[in-house]
PDB file of C-alpha atoms in Angstrom:
ATOM      1  CA  MET Y   1     -44.244  62.496  18.736  1.00 84.00           C
ATOM      2  CA  THR Y   2     -42.015  59.542  17.836  1.00 94.00           C
ATOM      3  CA  ILE Y   3     -43.634  56.138  17.422  1.00 95.00           C
ATOM      4  CA  ARG Y   4     -41.659  53.584  19.349  1.00 97.00           C
ATOM      5  CA  VAL Y   5     -41.646  50.196  17.595  1.00 97.00           C
ATOM      6  CA  LEU Y   6     -40.638  46.657  18.622  1.00 97.00           C
ATOM      7  CA  ILE Y   7     -39.907  43.998  16.038  1.00 97.00           C
ATOM      8  CA  ALA Y   8     -40.206  40.256  16.701  1.00 97.00           C
ATOM      9  CA  ASP Y   9     -39.172  37.713  13.988  1.00 96.00           C
ATOM     10  CA  ASP Y  10     -37.044  34.600  14.153  1.00 95.00           C
ATOM     11  CA  GLN Y  11     -35.165  35.592  10.982  1.00 95.00           C
ATOM     12  CA  GLU Y  12     -32.283  38.067  11.598  1.00 95.00           C
ATOM     13  CA  MET Y  13     -32.395  39.429   8.010  1.00 95.00           C
ATOM     14  CA  VAL Y  14     -36.104  40.232   8.341  1.00 94.00           C
ATOM     15  CA  ARG Y  15     -35.540  42.081  11.649  1.00 95.00           C
ATOM     16  CA  ALA Y  16     -32.743  43.997  10.105  1.00 96.00           C
ATOM     17  CA  GLY Y  17     -34.743  44.913   7.037  1.00 95.00           C
ATOM     18  CA  PHE Y  18     -37.728  46.081   9.094  1.00 96.00           C
ATOM     19  CA  ARG Y  19     -35.434  48.087  11.367  1.00 96.00           C
ATOM     20  CA  ALA Y  20     -33.831  49.887   8.468  1.00 96.00           C
ATOM     21  CA  ILE Y  21     -37.254  50.798   7.037  1.00 96.00           C
ATOM     22  CA  ILE Y  22     -38.647  51.974  10.392  1.00 96.00           C
ATOM     23  CA  ASP Y  23     -35.581  53.898  11.502  1.00 96.00           C
ATOM     24  CA  ALA Y  24     -35.481  55.758   8.273  1.00 96.00           C
ATOM     25  CA  GLN Y  25     -38.797  57.393   9.057  1.00 95.00           C
ATOM     26  CA  PRO Y  26     -38.629  60.750  10.789  1.00 95.00           C
ATOM     27  CA  ASP Y  27     -41.475  59.883  13.203  1.00 95.00           C
ATOM     28  CA  MET Y  28     -40.439  56.351  14.166  1.00 96.00           C
ATOM     29  CA  GLU Y  29     -37.704  54.516  16.033  1.00 97.00           C
ATOM     30  CA  VAL Y  30     -37.115  50.792  16.739  1.00 97.00           C
ATOM     31  CA  VAL Y  31     -36.618  50.410  20.471  1.00 97.00           C
ATOM     32  CA  ALA Y  32     -35.746  46.674  20.397  1.00 97.00           C
ATOM     33  CA  ASP Y  33     -36.077  43.498  18.344  1.00 96.00           C
ATOM     34  CA  ALA Y  34     -36.724  39.936  19.490  1.00 97.00           C
ATOM     35  CA  ALA Y  35     -35.938  36.526  17.961  1.00 96.00           C
ATOM     36  CA  ASP Y  36     -38.837  34.695  19.626  1.00 96.00           C
ATOM     37  CA  GLY Y  37     -42.272  35.320  21.094  1.00 94.00           C
ATOM     38  CA  ALA Y  38     -41.259  34.916  24.746  1.00 96.00           C
ATOM     39  CA  GLU Y  39     -38.507  37.509  24.385  1.00 96.00           C
ATOM     40  CA  ALA Y  40     -40.953  39.798  22.538  1.00 96.00           C
ATOM     41  CA  VAL Y  41     -43.415  39.657  25.398  1.00 96.00           C
ATOM     42  CA  ALA Y  42     -40.755  40.360  27.990  1.00 96.00           C
ATOM     43  CA  LEU Y  43     -39.289  43.321  26.017  1.00 97.00           C
ATOM     44  CA  THR Y  44     -42.720  44.745  25.312  1.00 96.00           C
ATOM     45  CA  ARG Y  45     -43.662  44.743  28.946  1.00 94.00           C
ATOM     46  CA  ARG Y  46     -40.387  46.329  29.926  1.00 95.00           C
ATOM     47  CA  LEU Y  47     -40.005  48.943  27.116  1.00 95.00           C
ATOM     48  CA  ARG Y  48     -43.787  49.648  26.499  1.00 95.00           C
ATOM     49  CA  PRO Y  49     -43.502  50.458  22.742  1.00 96.00           C
ATOM     50  CA  GLU Y  50     -46.526  52.008  21.051  1.00 95.00           C
ATOM     51  CA  VAL Y  51     -46.429  49.495  18.109  1.00 96.00           C
ATOM     52  CA  CYS Y  52     -45.213  45.851  17.883  1.00 96.00           C
ATOM     53  CA  LEU Y  53     -44.538  44.004  14.642  1.00 97.00           C
ATOM     54  CA  PHE Y  54     -44.904  40.277  15.318  1.00 95.00           C
ATOM     55  CA  ASP Y  55     -44.255  37.292  13.058  1.00 93.00           C
ATOM     56  CA  ILE Y  56     -46.473  34.268  13.565  1.00 90.00           C
ATOM     57  CA  ARG Y  57     -44.113  31.307  13.487  1.00 90.00           C
ATOM     58  CA  MET Y  58     -41.469  31.924  16.124  1.00 93.00           C
ATOM     59  CA  PRO Y  59     -39.703  29.676  18.693  1.00 92.00           C
ATOM     60  CA  ARG Y  60     -40.928  29.305  22.287  1.00 91.00           C
ATOM     61  CA  LEU Y  61     -44.018  31.433  21.768  1.00 92.00           C
ATOM     62  CA  ASP Y  62     -45.685  32.104  18.464  1.00 91.00           C
ATOM     63  CA  GLY Y  63     -46.897  35.532  17.463  1.00 89.00           C
ATOM     64  CA  LEU Y  64     -50.605  34.773  18.047  1.00 90.00           C
ATOM     65  CA  GLU Y  65     -49.980  33.562  21.609  1.00 92.00           C
ATOM     66  CA  ALA Y  66     -47.663  36.501  22.288  1.00 93.00           C
ATOM     67  CA  THR Y  67     -50.459  38.787  21.099  1.00 91.00           C
ATOM     68  CA  ARG Y  68     -53.013  37.096  23.356  1.00 90.00           C
ATOM     69  CA  THR Y  69     -50.620  37.215  26.352  1.00 91.00           C
ATOM     70  CA  LEU Y  70     -49.999  41.008  25.969  1.00 92.00           C
ATOM     71  CA  LEU Y  71     -53.533  42.047  25.168  1.00 87.00           C
ATOM     72  CA  SER Y  72     -55.588  39.825  27.481  1.00 79.00           C
ATOM     73  CA  GLY Y  73     -57.601  42.259  29.599  1.00 65.00           C
ATOM     74  CA  ALA Y  74     -55.501  45.130  28.417  1.00 56.00           C
ATOM     75  CA  ASN Y  75     -58.273  47.259  26.820  1.00 56.00           C
ATOM     76  CA  ASP Y  76     -56.551  50.413  25.516  1.00 59.00           C
ATOM     77  CA  SER Y  77     -53.545  50.193  27.750  1.00 66.00           C
ATOM     78  CA  GLY Y  78     -51.774  47.508  25.720  1.00 76.00           C
ATOM     79  CA  PRO Y  79     -49.534  47.956  22.709  1.00 88.00           C
ATOM     80  CA  ARG Y  80     -50.873  48.087  19.136  1.00 91.00           C
ATOM     81  CA  ILE Y  81     -49.799  44.867  17.493  1.00 92.00           C
ATOM     82  CA  VAL Y  82     -49.529  44.272  13.796  1.00 92.00           C
ATOM     83  CA  VAL Y  83     -48.960  40.663  12.697  1.00 90.00           C
ATOM     84  CA  VAL Y  84     -46.456  40.591   9.783  1.00 90.00           C
ATOM     85  CA  THR Y  85     -46.145  37.130   8.180  1.00 84.00           C
ATOM     86  CA  THR Y  86     -45.505  35.140   5.043  1.00 84.00           C
ATOM     87  CA  PHE Y  87     -48.655  33.044   5.724  1.00 71.00           C
ATOM     88  CA  ASP Y  88     -52.062  34.400   4.940  1.00 65.00           C
ATOM     89  CA  THR Y  89     -54.260  31.404   5.698  1.00 70.00           C
ATOM     90  CA  ASP Y  90     -57.748  32.130   7.027  1.00 65.00           C
ATOM     91  CA  GLU Y  91     -56.835  30.522  10.369  1.00 73.00           C
ATOM     92  CA  TYR Y  92     -53.925  32.918  10.843  1.00 76.00           C
ATOM     93  CA  VAL Y  93     -55.744  36.024   9.731  1.00 75.00           C
ATOM     94  CA  TYR Y  94     -58.816  35.376  11.785  1.00 73.00           C
ATOM     95  CA  GLY Y  95     -56.724  34.250  14.779  1.00 77.00           C
ATOM     96  CA  ALA Y  96     -54.591  37.303  14.733  1.00 79.00           C
ATOM     97  CA  LEU Y  97     -57.481  39.746  14.656  1.00 75.00           C
ATOM     98  CA  ARG Y  98     -59.456  37.735  17.236  1.00 77.00           C
ATOM     99  CA  SER Y  99     -56.408  37.858  19.530  1.00 80.00           C
ATOM    100  CA  GLY Y 100     -56.573  41.624  19.403  1.00 81.00           C
ATOM    101  CA  ALA Y 101     -54.074  42.442  16.676  1.00 86.00           C
ATOM    102  CA  THR Y 102     -54.640  45.884  15.100  1.00 84.00           C
ATOM    103  CA  GLY Y 103     -53.472  44.826  11.680  1.00 83.00           C
ATOM    104  CA  PHE Y 104     -52.336  41.925   9.505  1.00 83.00           C
ATOM    105  CA  LEU Y 105     -49.673  42.456   6.917  1.00 85.00           C
ATOM    106  CA  LEU Y 106     -47.887  40.147   4.524  1.00 85.00           C
ATOM    107  CA  LYS Y 107     -44.131  40.329   4.382  1.00 86.00           C
ATOM    108  CA  ASP Y 108     -44.161  40.924   0.631  1.00 85.00           C
ATOM    109  CA  SER Y 109     -46.483  43.982   0.963  1.00 81.00           C
ATOM    110  CA  GLY Y 110     -43.500  46.300   0.563  1.00 85.00           C
ATOM    111  CA  PRO Y 111     -41.977  49.058   2.787  1.00 90.00           C
ATOM    112  CA  THR Y 112     -44.703  51.683   2.067  1.00 87.00           C
ATOM    113  CA  LEU Y 113     -47.449  49.562   3.409  1.00 84.00           C
ATOM    114  CA  LEU Y 114     -45.400  48.529   6.409  1.00 90.00           C
ATOM    115  CA  VAL Y 115     -44.849  52.161   7.327  1.00 91.00           C
ATOM    116  CA  GLU Y 116     -48.522  52.904   6.800  1.00 86.00           C
ATOM    117  CA  ALA Y 117     -49.430  49.958   9.029  1.00 87.00           C
ATOM    118  CA  VAL Y 118     -47.288  51.270  11.851  1.00 92.00           C
ATOM    119  CA  ARG Y 119     -48.765  54.765  11.624  1.00 90.00           C
ATOM    120  CA  ALA Y 120     -52.225  53.439  11.361  1.00 84.00           C
ATOM    121  CA  ALA Y 121     -51.736  51.221  14.448  1.00 87.00           C
ATOM    122  CA  ALA Y 122     -50.322  54.131  16.406  1.00 89.00           C
ATOM    123  CA  ASP Y 123     -53.450  56.072  15.575  1.00 84.00           C
ATOM    124  CA  GLY Y 124     -55.737  53.223  16.614  1.00 77.00           C
ATOM    125  CA  GLU Y 125     -56.652  52.445  13.071  1.00 75.00           C
ATOM    126  CA  SER Y 126     -56.586  48.981  11.343  1.00 72.00           C
ATOM    127  CA  LEU Y 127     -54.730  47.987   8.239  1.00 71.00           C
ATOM    128  CA  VAL Y 128     -55.017  44.558   6.647  1.00 70.00           C
ATOM    129  CA  SER Y 129     -53.125  43.608   3.535  1.00 64.00           C
ATOM    130  CA  PRO Y 130     -55.476  44.234   0.561  1.00 58.00           C
ATOM    131  CA  SER Y 131     -54.761  40.728  -0.824  1.00 56.00           C
ATOM    132  CA  VAL Y 132     -56.433  39.096   2.310  1.00 57.00           C
ATOM    133  CA  THR Y 133     -59.151  41.688   3.040  1.00 56.00           C
ATOM    134  CA  VAL Y 134     -61.838  40.391   0.705  1.00 53.00           C
ATOM    135  CA  ARG Y 135     -61.429  36.766   1.769  1.00 58.00           C
ATOM    136  CA  LEU Y 136     -61.436  37.812   5.501  1.00 60.00           C
ATOM    137  CA  LEU Y 137     -64.632  39.890   5.110  1.00 57.00           C
ATOM    138  CA  GLU Y 138     -66.379  37.034   3.310  1.00 58.00           C
ATOM    139  CA  ARG Y 139     -65.680  34.795   6.196  1.00 60.00           C
ATOM    140  CA  LEU Y 140     -66.718  37.350   8.752  1.00 56.00           C
ATOM    141  CA  SER Y 141     -69.953  37.973   6.900  1.00 54.00           C
ATOM    142  CA  GLU Y 142     -71.413  34.719   8.236  1.00 58.00           C
ATOM    143  CA  PRO Y 143     -73.984  35.840  10.797  1.00 58.00           C
ATOM    144  CA  ALA Y 144     -73.432  35.297  14.501  1.00 58.00           C
ATOM    145  CA  SER Y 145     -75.397  32.451  16.006  1.00 57.00           C
ATOM    146  CA  GLN Y 146     -76.521  34.363  19.060  1.00 65.00           C
ATOM    147  CA  GLY Y 147     -76.911  37.760  20.711  1.00 72.00           C
ATOM    148  CA  PRO Y 148     -79.437  40.554  20.341  1.00 81.00           C
ATOM    149  CA  PRO Y 149     -79.865  42.286  16.972  1.00 82.00           C
ATOM    150  CA  PRO Y 150     -77.511  45.219  16.344  1.00 85.00           C
ATOM    151  CA  GLU Y 151     -80.226  47.891  16.616  1.00 86.00           C
ATOM    152  CA  GLU Y 152     -80.804  46.796  20.198  1.00 88.00           C
ATOM    153  CA  VAL Y 153     -77.133  47.132  21.074  1.00 91.00           C
ATOM    154  CA  LEU Y 154     -76.116  50.415  19.342  1.00 94.00           C
ATOM    155  CA  THR Y 155     -77.856  53.630  18.423  1.00 95.00           C
ATOM    156  CA  GLU Y 156     -78.588  54.397  14.744  1.00 94.00           C
ATOM    157  CA  ARG Y 157     -75.646  56.804  14.504  1.00 95.00           C
ATOM    158  CA  GLU Y 158     -73.298  54.342  16.184  1.00 95.00           C
ATOM    159  CA  LEU Y 159     -74.321  51.750  13.609  1.00 94.00           C
ATOM    160  CA  ASP Y 160     -73.570  54.212  10.803  1.00 94.00           C
ATOM    161  CA  VAL Y 161     -70.077  54.700  12.208  1.00 93.00           C
ATOM    162  CA  VAL Y 162     -69.498  50.959  12.826  1.00 91.00           C
ATOM    163  CA  GLU Y 163     -70.490  50.062   9.266  1.00 90.00           C
ATOM    164  CA  LEU Y 164     -67.906  52.490   7.898  1.00 88.00           C
ATOM    165  CA  VAL Y 165     -65.325  51.158  10.305  1.00 84.00           C
ATOM    166  CA  ALA Y 166     -66.045  47.662   9.019  1.00 80.00           C
ATOM    167  CA  ARG Y 167     -65.480  48.906   5.510  1.00 78.00           C
ATOM    168  CA  GLY Y 168     -61.953  50.068   6.407  1.00 71.00           C
ATOM    169  CA  ARG Y 169     -62.571  53.831   6.631  1.00 77.00           C
ATOM    170  CA  THR Y 170     -60.510  56.065   8.839  1.00 77.00           C
ATOM    171  CA  ASN Y 171     -62.018  58.444  11.403  1.00 82.00           C
ATOM    172  CA  ALA Y 172     -61.428  61.354   9.063  1.00 82.00           C
ATOM    173  CA  GLU Y 173     -63.153  59.562   6.200  1.00 84.00           C
ATOM    174  CA  ILE Y 174     -66.078  58.639   8.450  1.00 89.00           C
ATOM    175  CA  ALA Y 175     -66.457  62.258   9.597  1.00 91.00           C
ATOM    176  CA  GLU Y 176     -66.538  63.469   5.984  1.00 93.00           C
ATOM    177  CA  LYS Y 177     -69.088  60.789   4.996  1.00 93.00           C
ATOM    178  CA  LEU Y 178     -71.466  61.525   7.896  1.00 94.00           C
ATOM    179  CA  PHE Y 179     -70.938  65.269   7.884  1.00 95.00           C
ATOM    180  CA  VAL Y 180     -69.729  65.342  11.511  1.00 94.00           C
ATOM    181  CA  SER Y 181     -66.437  66.298  13.187  1.00 93.00           C
ATOM    182  CA  VAL Y 182     -63.636  63.797  13.824  1.00 88.00           C
ATOM    183  CA  SER Y 183     -64.071  64.347  17.596  1.00 90.00           C
ATOM    184  CA  THR Y 184     -67.780  63.252  17.194  1.00 94.00           C
ATOM    185  CA  VAL Y 185     -66.676  60.104  15.402  1.00 92.00           C
ATOM    186  CA  LYS Y 186     -64.234  59.316  18.254  1.00 89.00           C
ATOM    187  CA  THR Y 187     -67.033  59.878  20.827  1.00 93.00           C
ATOM    188  CA  HIS Y 188     -69.267  57.406  18.948  1.00 94.00           C
ATOM    189  CA  MET Y 189     -66.316  54.944  18.625  1.00 90.00           C
ATOM    190  CA  GLU Y 190     -65.543  55.082  22.376  1.00 90.00           C
ATOM    191  CA  ALA Y 191     -69.264  54.559  23.279  1.00 94.00           C
ATOM    192  CA  THR Y 192     -69.378  51.633  20.831  1.00 93.00           C
ATOM    193  CA  ARG Y 193     -66.203  50.142  22.168  1.00 87.00           C
ATOM    194  CA  MET Y 194     -67.633  50.229  25.722  1.00 91.00           C
ATOM    195  CA  LYS Y 195     -70.943  48.703  24.699  1.00 93.00           C
ATOM    196  CA  LEU Y 196     -69.345  45.891  22.717  1.00 90.00           C
ATOM    197  CA  GLN Y 197     -66.474  45.465  25.229  1.00 86.00           C
ATOM    198  CA  ALA Y 198     -64.141  45.562  22.244  1.00 81.00           C
ATOM    199  CA  ARG Y 199     -60.445  46.221  22.633  1.00 71.00           C
ATOM    200  CA  ASN Y 200     -59.958  48.038  19.369  1.00 72.00           C
ATOM    201  CA  ARG Y 201     -61.590  48.991  16.091  1.00 75.00           C
ATOM    202  CA  THR Y 202     -60.660  45.695  14.518  1.00 72.00           C
ATOM    203  CA  GLU Y 203     -62.847  43.839  16.996  1.00 76.00           C
ATOM    204  CA  ILE Y 204     -65.614  46.399  16.307  1.00 83.00           C
ATOM    205  CA  ALA Y 205     -65.286  45.621  12.596  1.00 79.00           C
ATOM    206  CA  VAL Y 206     -65.432  41.858  13.314  1.00 77.00           C
ATOM    207  CA  TRP Y 207     -68.622  42.352  15.277  1.00 83.00           C
ATOM    208  CA  ALA Y 208     -70.158  44.417  12.478  1.00 85.00           C
ATOM    209  CA  TRP Y 209     -69.542  41.730   9.845  1.00 78.00           C
ATOM    210  CA  GLU Y 210     -70.662  38.918  12.126  1.00 79.00           C
ATOM    211  CA  HIS Y 211     -73.922  40.682  12.953  1.00 84.00           C
ATOM    212  CA  GLY Y 212     -74.861  41.760   9.425  1.00 83.00           C
ATOM    213  CA  VAL Y 213     -74.341  45.449   9.971  1.00 87.00           C
ATOM    214  CA  VAL Y 214     -72.477  45.650   6.643  1.00 78.00           C
ATOM    215  CA  GLY Y 215     -74.853  45.061   3.741  1.00 66.00           C
TER     216      GLY Y 215
END
């Protein structure tokens, strides 16, 4: 199955570079590119790509607002959005993931990580640039101010899965760690997503760090 990708960035050279990298992959194709956030939203709604690569600073509508617009109330029916930017401030990283973005990538991460991020997003996995992961998790480790304790929300096995998700493990790695099948992990993930009303595994990971599930 070919992963259909949409690129949104206000710099033509960046769009051309990303297109060359993506189109060179045997399992990917760029279906469109946009120079601003408003155009990106319109094209995404019309073409329905599996994965979108959004810059943050764009004319008319920035990448964070475009992400919120597309994913508000979308659950699993919306596209997977990876924010790709030059800026790695806490505000942008946290804002992107809170808006529902599946991943956060710096533009200097290189073509290999870009391709991995697209494949991960298409599979429902999260990929955050290693250089910002530690700082992000430190911020998310501050406990939430309200809500029931995690053990009253999820089962013990669901908490085991969520902890590994928050540590960046893939479904296959979680299955190996817990000695269960990948389909069992997916079942726990879906049950967890429904209980937490989370749109994706990134929001599940955010919940885990905020509620002290990760020790």
